[in-house]
mmCIF file with all atom_site columns, C-alpha atoms in Angstrom:
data_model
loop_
_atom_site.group_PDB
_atom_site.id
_atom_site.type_symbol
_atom_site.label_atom_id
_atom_site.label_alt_id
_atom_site.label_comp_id
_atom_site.label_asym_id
_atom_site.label_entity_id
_atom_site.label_seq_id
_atom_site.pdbx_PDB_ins_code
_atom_site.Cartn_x
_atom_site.Cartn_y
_atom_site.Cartn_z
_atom_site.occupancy
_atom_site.B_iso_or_equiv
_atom_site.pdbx_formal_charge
_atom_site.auth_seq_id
_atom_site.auth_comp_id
_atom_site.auth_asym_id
_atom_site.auth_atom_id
_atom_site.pdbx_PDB_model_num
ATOM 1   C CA . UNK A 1 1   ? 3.995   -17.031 12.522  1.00 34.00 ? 1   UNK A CA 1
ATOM 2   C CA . UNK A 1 2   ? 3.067   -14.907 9.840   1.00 38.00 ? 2   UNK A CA 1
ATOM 3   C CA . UNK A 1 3   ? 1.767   -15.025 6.390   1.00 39.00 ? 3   UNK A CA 1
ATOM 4   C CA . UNK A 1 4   ? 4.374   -16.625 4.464   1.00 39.00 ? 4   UNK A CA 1
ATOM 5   C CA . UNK A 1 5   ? 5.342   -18.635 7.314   1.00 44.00 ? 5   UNK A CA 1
ATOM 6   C CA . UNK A 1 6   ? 8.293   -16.692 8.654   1.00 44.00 ? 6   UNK A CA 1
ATOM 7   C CA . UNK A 1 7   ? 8.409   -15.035 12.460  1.00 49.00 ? 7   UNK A CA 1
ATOM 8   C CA . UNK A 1 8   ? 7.702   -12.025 13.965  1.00 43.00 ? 8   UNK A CA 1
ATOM 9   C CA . UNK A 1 9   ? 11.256  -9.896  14.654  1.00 47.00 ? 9   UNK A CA 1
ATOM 10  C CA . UNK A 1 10  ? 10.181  -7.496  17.788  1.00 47.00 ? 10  UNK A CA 1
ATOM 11  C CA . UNK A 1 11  ? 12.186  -3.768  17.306  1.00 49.00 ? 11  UNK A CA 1
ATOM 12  C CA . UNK A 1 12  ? 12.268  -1.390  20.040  1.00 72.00 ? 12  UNK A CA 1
ATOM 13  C CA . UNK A 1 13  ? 12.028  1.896   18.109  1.00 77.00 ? 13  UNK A CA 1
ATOM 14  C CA . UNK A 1 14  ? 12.974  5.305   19.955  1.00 88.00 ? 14  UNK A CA 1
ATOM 15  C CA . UNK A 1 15  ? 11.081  8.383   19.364  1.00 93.00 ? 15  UNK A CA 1
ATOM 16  C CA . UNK A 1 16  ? 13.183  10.146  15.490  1.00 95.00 ? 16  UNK A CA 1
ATOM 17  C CA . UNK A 1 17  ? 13.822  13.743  16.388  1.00 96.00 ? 17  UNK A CA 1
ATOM 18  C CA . UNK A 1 18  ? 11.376  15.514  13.944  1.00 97.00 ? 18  UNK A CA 1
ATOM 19  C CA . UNK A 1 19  ? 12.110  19.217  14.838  1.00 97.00 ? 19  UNK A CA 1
ATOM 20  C CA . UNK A 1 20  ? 13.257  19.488  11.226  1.00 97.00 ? 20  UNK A CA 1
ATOM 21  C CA . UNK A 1 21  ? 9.969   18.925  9.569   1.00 98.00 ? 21  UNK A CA 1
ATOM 22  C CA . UNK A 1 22  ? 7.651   20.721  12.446  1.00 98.00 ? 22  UNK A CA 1
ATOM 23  C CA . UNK A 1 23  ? 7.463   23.719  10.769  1.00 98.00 ? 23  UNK A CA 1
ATOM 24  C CA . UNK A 1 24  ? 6.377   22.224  7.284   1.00 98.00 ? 24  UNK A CA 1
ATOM 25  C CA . UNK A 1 25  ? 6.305   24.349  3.693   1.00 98.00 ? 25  UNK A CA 1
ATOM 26  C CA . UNK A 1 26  ? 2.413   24.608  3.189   1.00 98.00 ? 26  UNK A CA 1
ATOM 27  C CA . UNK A 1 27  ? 1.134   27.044  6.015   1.00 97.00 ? 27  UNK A CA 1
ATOM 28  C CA . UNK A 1 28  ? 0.392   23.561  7.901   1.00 98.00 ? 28  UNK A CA 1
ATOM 29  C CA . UNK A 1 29  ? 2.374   22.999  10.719  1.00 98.00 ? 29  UNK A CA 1
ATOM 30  C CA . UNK A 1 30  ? 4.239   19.701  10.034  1.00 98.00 ? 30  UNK A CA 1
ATOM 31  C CA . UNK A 1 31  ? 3.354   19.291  6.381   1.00 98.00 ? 31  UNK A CA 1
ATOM 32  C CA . UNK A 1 32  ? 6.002   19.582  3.917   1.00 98.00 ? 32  UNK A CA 1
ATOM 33  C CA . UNK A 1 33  ? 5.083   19.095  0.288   1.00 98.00 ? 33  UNK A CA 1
ATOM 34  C CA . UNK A 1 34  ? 7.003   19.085  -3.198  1.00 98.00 ? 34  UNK A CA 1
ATOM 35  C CA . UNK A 1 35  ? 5.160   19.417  -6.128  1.00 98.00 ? 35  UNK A CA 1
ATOM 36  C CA . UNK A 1 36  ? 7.036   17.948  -10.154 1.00 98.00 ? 36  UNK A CA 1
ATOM 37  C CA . UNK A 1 37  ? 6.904   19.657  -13.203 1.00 98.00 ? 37  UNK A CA 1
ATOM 38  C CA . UNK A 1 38  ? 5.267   17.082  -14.776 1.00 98.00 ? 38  UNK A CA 1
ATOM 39  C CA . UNK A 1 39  ? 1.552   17.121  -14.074 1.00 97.00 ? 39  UNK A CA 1
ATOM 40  C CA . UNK A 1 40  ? 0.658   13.778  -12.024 1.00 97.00 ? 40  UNK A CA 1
ATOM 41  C CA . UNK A 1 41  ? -1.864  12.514  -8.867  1.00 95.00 ? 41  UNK A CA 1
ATOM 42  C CA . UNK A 1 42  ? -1.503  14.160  -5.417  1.00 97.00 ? 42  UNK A CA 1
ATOM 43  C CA . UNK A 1 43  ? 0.038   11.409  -2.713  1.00 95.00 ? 43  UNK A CA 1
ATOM 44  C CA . UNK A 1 44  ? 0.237   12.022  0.587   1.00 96.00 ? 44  UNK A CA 1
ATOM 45  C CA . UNK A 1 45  ? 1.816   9.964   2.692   1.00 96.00 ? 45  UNK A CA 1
ATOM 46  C CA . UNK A 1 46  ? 0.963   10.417  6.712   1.00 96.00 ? 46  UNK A CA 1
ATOM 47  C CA . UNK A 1 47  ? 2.219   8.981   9.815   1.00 96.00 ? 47  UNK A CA 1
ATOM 48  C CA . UNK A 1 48  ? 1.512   9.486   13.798  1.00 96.00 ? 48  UNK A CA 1
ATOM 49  C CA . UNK A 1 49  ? -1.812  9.425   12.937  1.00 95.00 ? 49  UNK A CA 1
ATOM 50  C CA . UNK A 1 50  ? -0.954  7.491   16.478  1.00 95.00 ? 50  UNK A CA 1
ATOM 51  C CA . UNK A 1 51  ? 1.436   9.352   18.709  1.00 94.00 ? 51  UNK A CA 1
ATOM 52  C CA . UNK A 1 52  ? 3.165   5.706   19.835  1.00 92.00 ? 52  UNK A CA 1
ATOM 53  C CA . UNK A 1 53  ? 3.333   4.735   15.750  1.00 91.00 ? 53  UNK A CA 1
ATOM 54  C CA . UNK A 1 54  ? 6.714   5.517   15.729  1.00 93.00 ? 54  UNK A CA 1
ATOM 55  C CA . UNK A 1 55  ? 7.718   3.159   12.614  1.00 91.00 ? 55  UNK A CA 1
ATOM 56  C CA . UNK A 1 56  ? 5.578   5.231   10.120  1.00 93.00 ? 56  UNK A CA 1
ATOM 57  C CA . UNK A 1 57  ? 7.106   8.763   11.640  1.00 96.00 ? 57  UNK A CA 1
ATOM 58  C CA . UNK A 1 58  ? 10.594  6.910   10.620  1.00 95.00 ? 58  UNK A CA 1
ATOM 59  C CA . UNK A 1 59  ? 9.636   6.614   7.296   1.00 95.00 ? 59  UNK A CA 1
ATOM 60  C CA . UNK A 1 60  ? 8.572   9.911   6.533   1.00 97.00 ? 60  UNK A CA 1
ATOM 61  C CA . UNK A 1 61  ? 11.768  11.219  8.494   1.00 97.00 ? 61  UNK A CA 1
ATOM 62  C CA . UNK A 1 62  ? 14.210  9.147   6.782   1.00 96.00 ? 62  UNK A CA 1
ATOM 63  C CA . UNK A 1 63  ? 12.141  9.917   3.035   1.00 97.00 ? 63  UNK A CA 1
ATOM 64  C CA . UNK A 1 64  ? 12.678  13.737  3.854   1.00 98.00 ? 64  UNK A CA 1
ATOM 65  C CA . UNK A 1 65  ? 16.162  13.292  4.609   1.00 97.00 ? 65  UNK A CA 1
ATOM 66  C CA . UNK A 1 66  ? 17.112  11.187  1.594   1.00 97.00 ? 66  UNK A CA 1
ATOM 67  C CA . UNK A 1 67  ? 15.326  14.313  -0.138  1.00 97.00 ? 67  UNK A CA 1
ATOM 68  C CA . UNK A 1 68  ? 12.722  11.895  -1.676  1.00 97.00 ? 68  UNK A CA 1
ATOM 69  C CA . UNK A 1 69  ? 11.008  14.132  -4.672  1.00 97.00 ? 69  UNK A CA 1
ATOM 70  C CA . UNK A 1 70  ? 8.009   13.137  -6.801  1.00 97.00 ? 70  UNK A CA 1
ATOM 71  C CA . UNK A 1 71  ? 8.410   12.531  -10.815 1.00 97.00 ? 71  UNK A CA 1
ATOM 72  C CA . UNK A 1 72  ? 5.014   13.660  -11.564 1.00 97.00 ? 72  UNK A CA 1
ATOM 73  C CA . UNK A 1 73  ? 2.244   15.202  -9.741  1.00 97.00 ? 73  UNK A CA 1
ATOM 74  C CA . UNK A 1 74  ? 2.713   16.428  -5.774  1.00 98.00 ? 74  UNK A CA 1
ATOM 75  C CA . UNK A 1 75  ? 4.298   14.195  -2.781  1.00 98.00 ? 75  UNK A CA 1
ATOM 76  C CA . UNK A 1 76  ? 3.236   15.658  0.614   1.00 98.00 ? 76  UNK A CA 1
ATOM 77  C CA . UNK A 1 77  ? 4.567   14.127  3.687   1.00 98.00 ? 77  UNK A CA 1
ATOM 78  C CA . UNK A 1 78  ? 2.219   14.982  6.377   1.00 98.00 ? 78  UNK A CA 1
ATOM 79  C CA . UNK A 1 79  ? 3.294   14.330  10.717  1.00 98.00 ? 79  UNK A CA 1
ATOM 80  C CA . UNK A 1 80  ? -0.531  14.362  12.077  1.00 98.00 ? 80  UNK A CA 1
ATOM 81  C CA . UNK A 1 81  ? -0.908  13.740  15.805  1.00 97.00 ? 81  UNK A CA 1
ATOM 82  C CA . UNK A 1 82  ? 2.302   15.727  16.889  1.00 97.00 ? 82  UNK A CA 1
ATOM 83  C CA . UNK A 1 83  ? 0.510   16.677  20.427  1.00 97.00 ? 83  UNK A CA 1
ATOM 84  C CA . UNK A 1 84  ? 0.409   12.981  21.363  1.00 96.00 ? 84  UNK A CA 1
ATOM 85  C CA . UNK A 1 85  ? 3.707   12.357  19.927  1.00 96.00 ? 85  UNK A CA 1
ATOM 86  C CA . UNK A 1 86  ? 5.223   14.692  22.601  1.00 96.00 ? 86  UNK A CA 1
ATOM 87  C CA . UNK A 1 87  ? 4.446   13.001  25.403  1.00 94.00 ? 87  UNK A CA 1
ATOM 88  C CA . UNK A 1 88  ? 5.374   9.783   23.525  1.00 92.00 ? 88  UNK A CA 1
ATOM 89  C CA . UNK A 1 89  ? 7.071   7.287   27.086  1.00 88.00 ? 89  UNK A CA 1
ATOM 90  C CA . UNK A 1 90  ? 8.807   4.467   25.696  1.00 85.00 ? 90  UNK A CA 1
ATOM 91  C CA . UNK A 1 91  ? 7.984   2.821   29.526  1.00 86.00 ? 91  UNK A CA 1
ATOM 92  C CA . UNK A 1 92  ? 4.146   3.911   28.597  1.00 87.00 ? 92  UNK A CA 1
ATOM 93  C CA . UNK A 1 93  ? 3.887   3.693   24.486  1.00 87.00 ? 93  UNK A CA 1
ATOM 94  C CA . UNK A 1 94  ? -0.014  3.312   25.237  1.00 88.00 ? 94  UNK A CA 1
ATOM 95  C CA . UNK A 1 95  ? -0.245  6.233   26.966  1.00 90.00 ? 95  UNK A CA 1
ATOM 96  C CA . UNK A 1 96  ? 0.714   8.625   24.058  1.00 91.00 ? 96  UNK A CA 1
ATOM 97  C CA . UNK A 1 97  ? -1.694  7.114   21.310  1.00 92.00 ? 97  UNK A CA 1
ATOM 98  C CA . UNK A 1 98  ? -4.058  10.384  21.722  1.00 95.00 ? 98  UNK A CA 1
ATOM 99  C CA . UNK A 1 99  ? -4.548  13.606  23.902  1.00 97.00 ? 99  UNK A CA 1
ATOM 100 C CA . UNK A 1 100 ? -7.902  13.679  23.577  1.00 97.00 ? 100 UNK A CA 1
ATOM 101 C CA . UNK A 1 101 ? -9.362  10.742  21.298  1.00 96.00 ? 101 UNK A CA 1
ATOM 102 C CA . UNK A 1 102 ? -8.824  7.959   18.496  1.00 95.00 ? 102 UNK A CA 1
ATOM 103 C CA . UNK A 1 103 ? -7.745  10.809  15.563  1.00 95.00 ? 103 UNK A CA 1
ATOM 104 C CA . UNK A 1 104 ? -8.634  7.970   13.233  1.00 90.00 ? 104 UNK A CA 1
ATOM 105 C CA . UNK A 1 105 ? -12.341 8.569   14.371  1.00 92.00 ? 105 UNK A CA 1
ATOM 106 C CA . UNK A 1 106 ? -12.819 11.380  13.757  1.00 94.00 ? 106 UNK A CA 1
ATOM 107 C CA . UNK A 1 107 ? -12.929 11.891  10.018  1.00 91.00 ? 107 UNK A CA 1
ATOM 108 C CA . UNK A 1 108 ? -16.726 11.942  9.497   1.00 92.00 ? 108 UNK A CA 1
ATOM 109 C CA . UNK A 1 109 ? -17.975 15.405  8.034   1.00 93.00 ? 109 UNK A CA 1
ATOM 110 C CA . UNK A 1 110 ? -20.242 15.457  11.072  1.00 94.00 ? 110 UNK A CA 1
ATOM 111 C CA . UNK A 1 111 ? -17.520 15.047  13.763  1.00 95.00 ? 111 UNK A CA 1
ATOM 112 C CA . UNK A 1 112 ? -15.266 17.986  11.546  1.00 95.00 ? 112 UNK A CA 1
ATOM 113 C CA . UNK A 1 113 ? -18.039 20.085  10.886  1.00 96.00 ? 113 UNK A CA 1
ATOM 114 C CA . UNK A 1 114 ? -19.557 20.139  14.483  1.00 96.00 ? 114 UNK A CA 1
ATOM 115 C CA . UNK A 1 115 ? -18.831 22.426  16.990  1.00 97.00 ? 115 UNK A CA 1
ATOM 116 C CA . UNK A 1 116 ? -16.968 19.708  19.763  1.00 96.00 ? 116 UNK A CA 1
ATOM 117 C CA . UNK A 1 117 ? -13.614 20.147  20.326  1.00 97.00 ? 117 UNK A CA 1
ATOM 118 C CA . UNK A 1 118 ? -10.243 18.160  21.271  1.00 97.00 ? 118 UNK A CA 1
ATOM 119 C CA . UNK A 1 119 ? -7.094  18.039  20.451  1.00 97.00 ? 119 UNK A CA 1
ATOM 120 C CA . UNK A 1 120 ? -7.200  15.727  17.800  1.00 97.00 ? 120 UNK A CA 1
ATOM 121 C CA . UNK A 1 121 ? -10.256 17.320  15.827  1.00 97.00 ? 121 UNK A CA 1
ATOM 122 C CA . UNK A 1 122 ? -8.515  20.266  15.986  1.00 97.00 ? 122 UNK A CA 1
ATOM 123 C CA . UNK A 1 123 ? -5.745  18.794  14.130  1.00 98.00 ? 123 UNK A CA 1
ATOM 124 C CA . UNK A 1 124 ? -7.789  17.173  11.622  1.00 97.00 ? 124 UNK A CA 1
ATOM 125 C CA . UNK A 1 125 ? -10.168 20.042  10.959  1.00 98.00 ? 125 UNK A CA 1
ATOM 126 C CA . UNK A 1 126 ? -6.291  21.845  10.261  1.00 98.00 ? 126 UNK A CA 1
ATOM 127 C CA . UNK A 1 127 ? -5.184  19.049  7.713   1.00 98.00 ? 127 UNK A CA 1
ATOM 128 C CA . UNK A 1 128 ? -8.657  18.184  6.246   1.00 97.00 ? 128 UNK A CA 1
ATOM 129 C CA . UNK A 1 129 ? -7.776  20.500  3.227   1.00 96.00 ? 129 UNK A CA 1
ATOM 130 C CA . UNK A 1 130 ? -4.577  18.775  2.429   1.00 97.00 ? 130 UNK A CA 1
ATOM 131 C CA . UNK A 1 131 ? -6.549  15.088  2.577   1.00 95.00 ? 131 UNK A CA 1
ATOM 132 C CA . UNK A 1 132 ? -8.998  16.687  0.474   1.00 94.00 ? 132 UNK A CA 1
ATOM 133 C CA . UNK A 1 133 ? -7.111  17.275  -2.233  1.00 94.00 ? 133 UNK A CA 1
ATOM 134 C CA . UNK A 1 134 ? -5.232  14.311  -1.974  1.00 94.00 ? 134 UNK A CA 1
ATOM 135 C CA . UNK A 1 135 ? -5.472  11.275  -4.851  1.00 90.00 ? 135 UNK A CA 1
ATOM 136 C CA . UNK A 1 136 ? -3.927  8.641   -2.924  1.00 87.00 ? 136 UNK A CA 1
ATOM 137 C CA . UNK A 1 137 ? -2.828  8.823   0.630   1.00 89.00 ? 137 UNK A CA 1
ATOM 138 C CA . UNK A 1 138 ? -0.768  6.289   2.138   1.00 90.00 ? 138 UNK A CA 1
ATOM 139 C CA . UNK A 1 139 ? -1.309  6.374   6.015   1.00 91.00 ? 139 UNK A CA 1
ATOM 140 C CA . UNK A 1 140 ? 1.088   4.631   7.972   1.00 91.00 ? 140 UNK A CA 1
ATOM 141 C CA . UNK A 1 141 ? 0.665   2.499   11.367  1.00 87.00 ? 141 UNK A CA 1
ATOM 142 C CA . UNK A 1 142 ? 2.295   0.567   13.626  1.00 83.00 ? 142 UNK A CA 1
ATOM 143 C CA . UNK A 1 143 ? 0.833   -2.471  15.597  1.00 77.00 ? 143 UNK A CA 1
ATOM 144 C CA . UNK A 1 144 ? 0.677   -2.074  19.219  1.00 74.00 ? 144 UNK A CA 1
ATOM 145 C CA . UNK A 1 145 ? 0.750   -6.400  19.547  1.00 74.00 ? 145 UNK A CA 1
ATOM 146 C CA . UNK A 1 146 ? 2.226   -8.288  17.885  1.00 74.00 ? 146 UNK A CA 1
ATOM 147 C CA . UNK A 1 147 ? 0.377   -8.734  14.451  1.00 70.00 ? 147 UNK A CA 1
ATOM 148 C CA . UNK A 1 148 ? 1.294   -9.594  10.162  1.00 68.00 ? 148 UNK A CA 1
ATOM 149 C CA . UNK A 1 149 ? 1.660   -6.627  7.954   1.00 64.00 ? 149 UNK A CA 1
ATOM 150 C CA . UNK A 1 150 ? -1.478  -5.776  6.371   1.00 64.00 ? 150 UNK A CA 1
ATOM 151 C CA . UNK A 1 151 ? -3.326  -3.289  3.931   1.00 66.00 ? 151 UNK A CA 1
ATOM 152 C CA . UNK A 1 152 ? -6.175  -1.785  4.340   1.00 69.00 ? 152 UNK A CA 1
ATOM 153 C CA . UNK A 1 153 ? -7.738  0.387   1.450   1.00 68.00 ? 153 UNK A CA 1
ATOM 154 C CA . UNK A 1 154 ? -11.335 1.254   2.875   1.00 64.00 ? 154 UNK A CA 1
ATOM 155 C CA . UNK A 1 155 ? -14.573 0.597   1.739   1.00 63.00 ? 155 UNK A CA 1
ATOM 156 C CA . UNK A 1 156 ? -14.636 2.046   -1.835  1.00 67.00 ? 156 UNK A CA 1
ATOM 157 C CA . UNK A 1 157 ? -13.957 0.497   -5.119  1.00 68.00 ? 157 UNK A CA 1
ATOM 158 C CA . UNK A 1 158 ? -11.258 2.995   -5.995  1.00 68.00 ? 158 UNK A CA 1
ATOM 159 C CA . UNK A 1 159 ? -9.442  1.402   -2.645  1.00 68.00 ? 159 UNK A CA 1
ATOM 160 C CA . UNK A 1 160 ? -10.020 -2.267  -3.771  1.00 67.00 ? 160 UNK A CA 1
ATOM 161 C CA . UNK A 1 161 ? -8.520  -1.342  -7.322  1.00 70.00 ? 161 UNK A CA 1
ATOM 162 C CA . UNK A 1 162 ? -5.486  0.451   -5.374  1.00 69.00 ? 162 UNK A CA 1
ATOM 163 C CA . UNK A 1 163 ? -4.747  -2.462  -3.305  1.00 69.00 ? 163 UNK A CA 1
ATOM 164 C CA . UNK A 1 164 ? -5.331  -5.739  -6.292  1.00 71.00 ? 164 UNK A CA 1
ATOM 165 C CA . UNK A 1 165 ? -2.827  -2.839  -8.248  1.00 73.00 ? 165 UNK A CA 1
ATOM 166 C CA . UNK A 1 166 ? -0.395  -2.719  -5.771  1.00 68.00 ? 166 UNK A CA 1
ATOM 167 C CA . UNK A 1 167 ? -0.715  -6.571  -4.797  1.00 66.00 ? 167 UNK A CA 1
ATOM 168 C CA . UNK A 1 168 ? -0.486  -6.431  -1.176  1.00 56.00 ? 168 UNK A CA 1
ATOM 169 C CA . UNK A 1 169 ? 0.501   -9.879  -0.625  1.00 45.00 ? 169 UNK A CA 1
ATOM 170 C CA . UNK A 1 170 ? 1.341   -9.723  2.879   1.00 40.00 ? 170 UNK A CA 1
ATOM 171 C CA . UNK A 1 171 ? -1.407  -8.978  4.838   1.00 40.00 ? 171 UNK A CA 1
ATOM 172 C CA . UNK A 1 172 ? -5.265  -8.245  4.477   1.00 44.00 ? 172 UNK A CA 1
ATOM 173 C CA . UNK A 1 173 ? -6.880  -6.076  1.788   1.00 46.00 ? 173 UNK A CA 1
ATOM 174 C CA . UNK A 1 174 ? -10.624 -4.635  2.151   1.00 45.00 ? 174 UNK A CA 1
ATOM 175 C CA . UNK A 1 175 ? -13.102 -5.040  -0.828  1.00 41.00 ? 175 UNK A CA 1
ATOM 176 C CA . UNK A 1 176 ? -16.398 -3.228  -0.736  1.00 40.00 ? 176 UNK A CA 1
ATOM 177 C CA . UNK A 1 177 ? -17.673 -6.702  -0.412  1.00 44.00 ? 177 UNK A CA 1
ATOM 178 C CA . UNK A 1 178 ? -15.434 -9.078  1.473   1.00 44.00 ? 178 UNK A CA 1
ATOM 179 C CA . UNK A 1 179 ? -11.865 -9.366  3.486   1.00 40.00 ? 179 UNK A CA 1
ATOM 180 C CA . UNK A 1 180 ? -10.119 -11.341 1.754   1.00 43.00 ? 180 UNK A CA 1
ATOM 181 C CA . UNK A 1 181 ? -6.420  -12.697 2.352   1.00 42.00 ? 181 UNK A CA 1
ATOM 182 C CA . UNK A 1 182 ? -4.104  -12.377 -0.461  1.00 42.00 ? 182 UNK A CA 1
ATOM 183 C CA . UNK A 1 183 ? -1.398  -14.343 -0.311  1.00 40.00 ? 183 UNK A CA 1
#
């Protein structure tokens, strides 16, 4: 069961062919960005931060296809853990998560700024001046088990006011000061 009381549906998702959006439009391998007239924040939205997240690398596939365009402001569409994606086995989806390590630990300005290497800081140290500049970035996961949808918006209060805003209803939100289930 789930919040809202309804069930889990499983989906076994193949790998999307991404060769059209490897090559990116920013000088970033795999980064494509468009940028309004109109003046607005900078979103990026990310996926395969996880080389076996396949849903999120949908998303951004099908988004780029429909030629999804911002309004306002800049709309980047970042692919960030291609290296793991490649050896993505749907008989061994574990096995592809990371070359090296967890790229979602890795973001501290001590790990980026150091001198140890992997794959994955190598990747991050390449796309750390695209989250930079970034205003909002939605990151996108997949569950490896079975689990509800959830949000999670980190530990500042700029996050907490992005997720009561958005009204995440169907999973978890982070406050500075609590968890707290929404729905």
């Amino acid at each position: 069961m789930v919040a809202g009381g309804g069930t889990m549906e499983r989906a076994e998702l193949q790998a999307p062919d991404l060769s059209g959006w490897r090559a990116g439009n920013t000088g970033i391998p795999a980064v494509t960005s468009f940028t309004a007239s109109e003046p607005g924040p900078h979103v990026v939205v990310s996926a395969l931060m996880h080389g076996n997240e396949l849903s999120g690398a949908h998303a951004v596939d099908a988004l780029l296809r429909a030629g999804v365009r911002p309004r306002r402001g800049r709309l980047t569409f970042a692919l960030c853990n291609l290296a793991a994606f490649d050896r993505f086995d749907p008989m061994a989806p574990a096995m592809s998560r990371f070359v090296d390590e967890d790229m979602n630990r890795i973001w501290s300005p001590s790990l980026l700024e150091g001198a140890r290497q992997s794959a994955e800081l190598r990747r991050a140290r390449e796309l750390r001046p695209l989250f930079d500049t970034a205003d909002l970035v939605l990151d996108l996961h997949s569950m490896q088990h079975e689990s509800p949808p959830l949000t999670l918006c980190g530990r500042t209060a700029r996050g907490g006011s992005w997720a009561v805003r958005w009204g995440s209803r169907a999973g978890w939100w982070r406050t500075p000061a609590t968890w707290r289930d929404p729905a």
